[in-house]
Coordinates of C-alpha atoms in Angstrom, one line a residue:
M1 CA 73.9 79.7 -53.1
T2 CA 74.9 82.3 -50.5
E3 CA 78.3 83.5 -51.4
K4 CA 78.3 86.4 -53.8
L5 CA 81.3 86.1 -56.3
V6 CA 80.3 89.1 -58.5
E7 CA 78.3 92.1 -57.5
I8 CA 77.2 94.6 -60.2
K9 CA 75.8 97.8 -58.8
N10 CA 74.2 100.5 -61.0
L11 CA 76.6 99.7 -63.9
K12 CA 76.5 102.3 -66.7
Q13 CA 78.3 102.1 -70.0
Y14 CA 77.8 105.1 -72.3
F15 CA 79.4 105.6 -75.7
K16 CA 79.8 109.0 -77.3
V17 CA 78.2 109.3 -80.7
G18 CA 78.3 112.6 -82.4
K19 CA 77.1 115.2 -79.9
G20 CA 75.2 112.7 -77.8
Y21 CA 75.6 109.3 -76.1
V22 CA 74.3 105.8 -76.6
K23 CA 73.4 104.3 -73.2
A24 CA 74.4 100.7 -74.0
V25 CA 74.1 99.8 -70.3
D26 CA 72.0 102.0 -68.2
G27 CA 72.0 101.4 -64.5
V28 CA 72.2 97.6 -64.3
S29 CA 72.4 95.8 -60.9
F30 CA 72.6 92.0 -60.2
D31 CA 74.7 89.5 -58.2
I32 CA 76.3 86.2 -59.4
Y33 CA 76.7 83.5 -56.7
R34 CA 79.7 81.2 -56.6
G35 CA 79.1 78.0 -58.5
E36 CA 76.0 79.1 -60.4
T37 CA 75.3 80.0 -64.0
L38 CA 73.5 83.3 -64.5
G39 CA 72.0 83.6 -68.0
L40 CA 71.8 87.1 -69.5
V41 CA 69.4 87.2 -72.4
G42 CA 68.0 89.8 -74.8
E43 CA 67.8 90.9 -78.4
S44 CA 70.8 92.2 -80.4
G45 CA 71.6 95.7 -79.1
S46 CA 70.1 95.1 -75.7
G47 CA 73.5 95.7 -74.0
K48 CA 74.1 92.2 -72.8
S49 CA 77.5 91.7 -74.4
T50 CA 78.6 95.2 -73.4
T51 CA 77.7 94.3 -69.8
G52 CA 79.9 91.2 -70.0
R53 CA 82.8 93.2 -71.5
S54 CA 82.4 95.9 -68.8
V55 CA 82.5 93.3 -66.0
I56 CA 85.8 91.9 -67.3
R57 CA 87.3 95.4 -67.8
L58 CA 87.5 95.3 -71.6
Y59 CA 85.5 98.5 -71.3
D60 CA 86.1 101.1 -68.6
A61 CA 82.7 101.6 -66.9
T62 CA 81.1 105.0 -67.2
D63 CA 79.6 104.7 -63.7
G64 CA 78.7 102.1 -61.1
E65 CA 80.7 99.3 -59.5
V66 CA 81.7 95.8 -60.4
L67 CA 82.9 93.9 -57.3
F68 CA 84.7 90.6 -57.8
E69 CA 85.3 88.8 -54.5
G70 CA 84.5 92.1 -52.8
K71 CA 87.0 94.2 -54.7
N72 CA 86.2 96.9 -57.2
V73 CA 87.1 95.6 -60.7
H74 CA 87.3 99.2 -62.1
G75 CA 89.4 100.6 -59.3
K76 CA 93.1 101.2 -59.5
M77 CA 95.1 97.9 -59.4
S78 CA 98.8 97.2 -59.1
R79 CA 100.3 95.0 -61.9
K80 CA 100.3 92.1 -59.6
N81 CA 96.6 92.5 -58.6
L82 CA 95.6 93.0 -62.3
L83 CA 97.4 89.8 -63.3
E84 CA 95.6 87.9 -60.5
F85 CA 92.3 89.4 -61.6
N86 CA 92.9 88.4 -65.2
R87 CA 93.7 84.9 -64.1
K88 CA 90.6 84.4 -62.0
M89 CA 88.2 85.9 -64.6
Q90 CA 88.2 84.7 -68.2
M91 CA 86.1 85.1 -71.3
I92 CA 84.9 82.8 -74.1
F93 CA 84.1 84.8 -77.2
Q94 CA 81.2 84.6 -79.6
D95 CA 83.2 84.0 -82.8
P96 CA 85.5 80.9 -82.6
Y97 CA 87.0 81.9 -86.0
A98 CA 88.1 85.5 -85.1
S99 CA 89.1 84.9 -81.5
L100 CA 92.0 82.5 -82.2
N101 CA 95.3 83.8 -83.6
P102 CA 95.7 82.0 -87.0
R103 CA 99.5 82.2 -86.9
L104 CA 99.9 80.3 -83.6
T105 CA 99.6 76.6 -83.2
V106 CA 96.7 75.4 -80.9
G107 CA 99.3 74.4 -78.3
D108 CA 100.7 78.0 -78.2
I109 CA 97.2 79.5 -78.2
I110 CA 96.2 77.5 -75.1
A111 CA 99.5 78.1 -73.4
E112 CA 99.4 81.9 -73.7
G113 CA 97.9 82.3 -70.3
I114 CA 100.2 79.6 -68.8
D115 CA 103.2 81.6 -70.1
I116 CA 101.8 85.0 -68.9
H117 CA 101.1 83.8 -65.4
R118 CA 104.1 81.5 -65.2
L119 CA 102.1 78.5 -64.3
A120 CA 104.6 76.0 -65.8
S121 CA 108.2 75.6 -64.5
S122 CA 109.5 73.9 -67.7
K123 CA 108.6 73.3 -71.3
E124 CA 107.7 69.7 -70.5
E125 CA 105.2 70.8 -67.8
R126 CA 103.8 73.4 -70.2
M127 CA 103.2 70.8 -72.9
N128 CA 101.7 68.4 -70.4
K129 CA 99.2 71.0 -69.3
V130 CA 98.3 71.8 -72.9
H131 CA 97.7 68.1 -73.6
E132 CA 95.6 67.7 -70.5
L133 CA 93.5 70.7 -71.4
L134 CA 92.9 69.4 -74.9
E135 CA 91.7 66.1 -73.6
T136 CA 89.6 67.9 -71.0
V137 CA 87.6 69.6 -73.8
G138 CA 87.3 66.5 -75.9
L139 CA 90.2 67.0 -78.3
N140 CA 93.3 65.0 -78.9
R141 CA 96.8 65.9 -77.7
E142 CA 98.0 65.6 -81.3
H143 CA 95.9 68.7 -82.1
A144 CA 98.4 70.8 -80.2
N145 CA 100.7 71.1 -83.3
R146 CA 97.9 72.1 -85.7
Y147 CA 96.6 75.6 -86.6
P148 CA 93.1 77.0 -86.1
H149 CA 92.1 76.8 -89.8
E150 CA 92.3 73.0 -89.6
F151 CA 89.4 72.7 -87.2
S152 CA 85.6 73.0 -87.4
G153 CA 83.7 75.7 -85.6
G154 CA 82.7 73.5 -82.7
Q155 CA 86.4 72.3 -82.3
R156 CA 87.6 75.9 -82.4
Q157 CA 85.1 76.8 -79.6
R158 CA 86.5 73.9 -77.6
I159 CA 90.0 75.3 -78.1
G160 CA 88.7 78.7 -76.8
I161 CA 87.3 77.0 -73.7
A162 CA 90.6 75.2 -73.2
R163 CA 92.4 78.5 -73.4
A164 CA 90.1 80.0 -70.8
L165 CA 90.6 77.0 -68.5
A166 CA 94.4 77.1 -68.8
V167 CA 94.8 79.7 -66.0
E168 CA 92.4 77.8 -63.7
P169 CA 89.8 80.6 -63.4
E170 CA 87.0 80.9 -60.9
F171 CA 84.6 82.9 -63.2
I172 CA 84.0 82.6 -66.9
I173 CA 82.0 85.1 -69.0
A174 CA 80.7 83.2 -72.0
D175 CA 79.6 85.8 -74.6
E176 CA 77.2 84.1 -77.1
P177 CA 79.6 81.1 -77.2
I178 CA 77.3 79.0 -79.4
S179 CA 75.6 81.5 -81.7
A180 CA 78.1 81.0 -84.5
L181 CA 77.9 77.2 -84.3
D182 CA 75.6 74.7 -86.1
V183 CA 72.6 73.6 -84.0
S184 CA 73.9 70.1 -83.8
I185 CA 77.1 71.3 -82.3
Q186 CA 75.6 73.8 -79.8
A187 CA 74.3 71.2 -77.4
Q188 CA 77.8 69.5 -77.3
V189 CA 79.5 72.8 -76.3
V190 CA 76.8 73.6 -73.7
N191 CA 77.1 70.0 -72.3
L192 CA 80.8 70.4 -72.1
M193 CA 80.5 73.6 -70.2
K194 CA 78.0 72.0 -67.7
K195 CA 80.4 69.1 -67.2
L196 CA 83.4 71.4 -66.6
Q197 CA 81.4 73.5 -64.2
A198 CA 80.5 70.4 -62.1
E199 CA 84.1 69.1 -62.1
K200 CA 85.9 72.4 -61.5
G201 CA 83.3 74.4 -59.5
L202 CA 83.2 77.2 -62.1
T203 CA 80.9 80.2 -62.1
Y204 CA 79.4 81.4 -65.4
L205 CA 77.8 84.5 -66.8
F206 CA 76.2 82.9 -69.9
I207 CA 75.2 85.6 -72.5
A208 CA 72.9 84.6 -75.3
H209 CA 69.7 85.5 -77.2
D210 CA 68.4 82.0 -77.4
L211 CA 66.2 81.6 -74.4
S212 CA 65.7 77.9 -74.8
M213 CA 69.4 77.1 -74.6
V214 CA 69.8 79.6 -71.7
K215 CA 67.2 77.8 -69.7
Y216 CA 69.0 74.5 -70.2
I217 CA 72.3 75.8 -68.7
S218 CA 71.3 78.5 -66.3
D219 CA 70.3 78.5 -62.6
R220 CA 68.9 82.0 -62.9
I221 CA 68.1 84.2 -65.9
A222 CA 68.2 88.0 -66.3
V223 CA 66.3 89.5 -69.2
M224 CA 67.8 92.7 -70.7
Y225 CA 66.2 95.3 -72.9
R226 CA 67.7 98.6 -74.1
G227 CA 70.4 98.6 -71.5
K228 CA 68.2 97.7 -68.5
I229 CA 67.3 94.5 -66.7
M230 CA 63.6 93.9 -67.2
E231 CA 63.2 90.7 -65.2
L232 CA 65.4 88.3 -63.1
A233 CA 64.3 85.0 -61.6
E234 CA 65.2 81.3 -61.3
S235 CA 65.2 79.6 -64.7
D236 CA 62.1 77.4 -64.2
E237 CA 60.2 80.3 -62.5
L238 CA 60.9 82.7 -65.3
Y239 CA 59.6 80.2 -67.9
R240 CA 56.6 79.1 -65.8
N241 CA 55.6 82.6 -64.6
P242 CA 57.0 85.5 -66.7
M243 CA 55.7 88.8 -65.4
H244 CA 57.2 91.5 -67.6
P245 CA 55.6 92.0 -71.1
Y246 CA 59.0 91.9 -72.8
T247 CA 59.9 88.5 -71.2
K248 CA 56.5 87.2 -72.4
S249 CA 57.3 88.4 -75.9
L250 CA 60.6 86.6 -75.9
L251 CA 59.1 83.4 -74.6
S252 CA 56.2 83.5 -77.1
A253 CA 58.8 83.5 -80.0
I254 CA 60.4 80.2 -79.0
P255 CA 59.3 77.5 -81.5
L256 CA 58.4 74.0 -80.3
P257 CA 58.6 70.7 -82.2
D258 CA 54.8 70.4 -82.1
P259 CA 52.8 71.2 -85.3
D260 CA 49.5 71.8 -83.5
Y261 CA 51.2 74.2 -81.0
E262 CA 53.0 76.0 -83.8
R263 CA 49.7 76.4 -85.9
N264 CA 48.0 78.0 -82.9
R265 CA 50.9 79.8 -81.3
T266 CA 50.2 83.4 -80.3
R267 CA 53.2 85.8 -80.7
H268 CA 53.3 88.6 -78.2
T269 CA 55.0 91.8 -79.4
Y270 CA 56.4 94.3 -76.8
D271 CA 55.8 98.0 -77.1
P272 CA 57.5 100.1 -74.4
S273 CA 54.8 102.7 -74.8
M274 CA 52.4 100.4 -73.1
H275 CA 53.9 101.6 -69.8
Q276 CA 52.4 105.0 -69.0
Y277 CA 54.5 106.5 -66.2
G278 CA 53.6 109.7 -64.4
P279 CA 56.2 112.4 -63.6
D280 CA 56.8 110.9 -60.1
E281 CA 56.8 107.3 -61.3
T282 CA 60.1 105.5 -61.9
P283 CA 60.4 101.9 -63.0
E284 CA 63.0 100.0 -61.1
L285 CA 63.8 96.3 -60.4
R286 CA 61.5 95.2 -57.5
E287 CA 61.1 91.8 -55.9
V288 CA 57.5 90.7 -56.6
T289 CA 57.9 87.2 -55.1
P290 CA 61.0 85.8 -53.3
G291 CA 63.8 85.8 -55.8
H292 CA 61.7 87.1 -58.7
F293 CA 62.5 90.7 -59.7
V294 CA 60.6 92.7 -62.3
S295 CA 61.3 96.2 -63.6
C296 CA 58.1 98.2 -62.7
S297 CA 56.8 101.3 -61.1
E298 CA 55.3 101.3 -57.6
R299 CA 51.8 101.2 -59.1
E300 CA 52.7 98.2 -61.4
Y301 CA 54.4 96.5 -58.5
E302 CA 51.2 96.6 -56.4
Q303 CA 49.2 95.3 -59.3
L304 CA 51.7 92.4 -59.8
K305 CA 51.5 91.6 -56.1
K306 CA 47.7 91.4 -56.3
E307 CA 47.9 89.1 -59.4
T308 CA 50.3 86.7 -57.6
I309 CA 48.1 86.5 -54.6
S310 CA 45.0 85.8 -56.6

């Protein structure tokens, strides 16, 4: 993974509340490489969904840059360039019930992007594309004439994936795509996404609060807390060797199907006040070992370096 598809540099997203501001995203920086899945995890309110929506321009960034294929997403774009951007970057939303227009047939929902971007030269080609997309996500072509309320949650999320795929995107932001689904259906949707990624060379930003599922689908994981990235590393490395106390607290909360382990499991709680910073100390994302970044001060960084050597 050497080609950067998305570069996020010091992204800030502040919302005015009363006389002050809520810093939903507060100086976030990371890259996403072509063909990989970057998992973005954190508790509710950590800013992970706001980050995803800022990347795809659903929110205008307060500050910072989002570069897609080297071009600033939040810069001025001509209508043609904006259409091209919207085609290359798509989003799968959290709620498969609310994200589909109940008045449209499934065929028309999936074909919306095809129509906007004029990707079909005739009604027949349009319908053929819809049927092909339905079969790609494990549904039947006959489903094109039905309405969203006739489908289960898992089927509706498959329809949402088909809609995103319709415009042949390069990058998909999946915002908590499985959190509203039954546990039995979650693995099916994630397996489908992995299969489509392998077949179509897709790049994902996979946003979730379930670390165990994120590990399964992600090449790298970024852990977010109160608008900032606390830790970023390859998936296996993060699980094997978490360095930030907040990451340790998230990992300690994951249940395992082992009664003995569960009886003796120690839960770690994270308290931000455990970090005592002097007036000249500023925590920032630092590379402790190759590819493993941790939010820490210079003093904490030196301590982490010593621990990794020992």
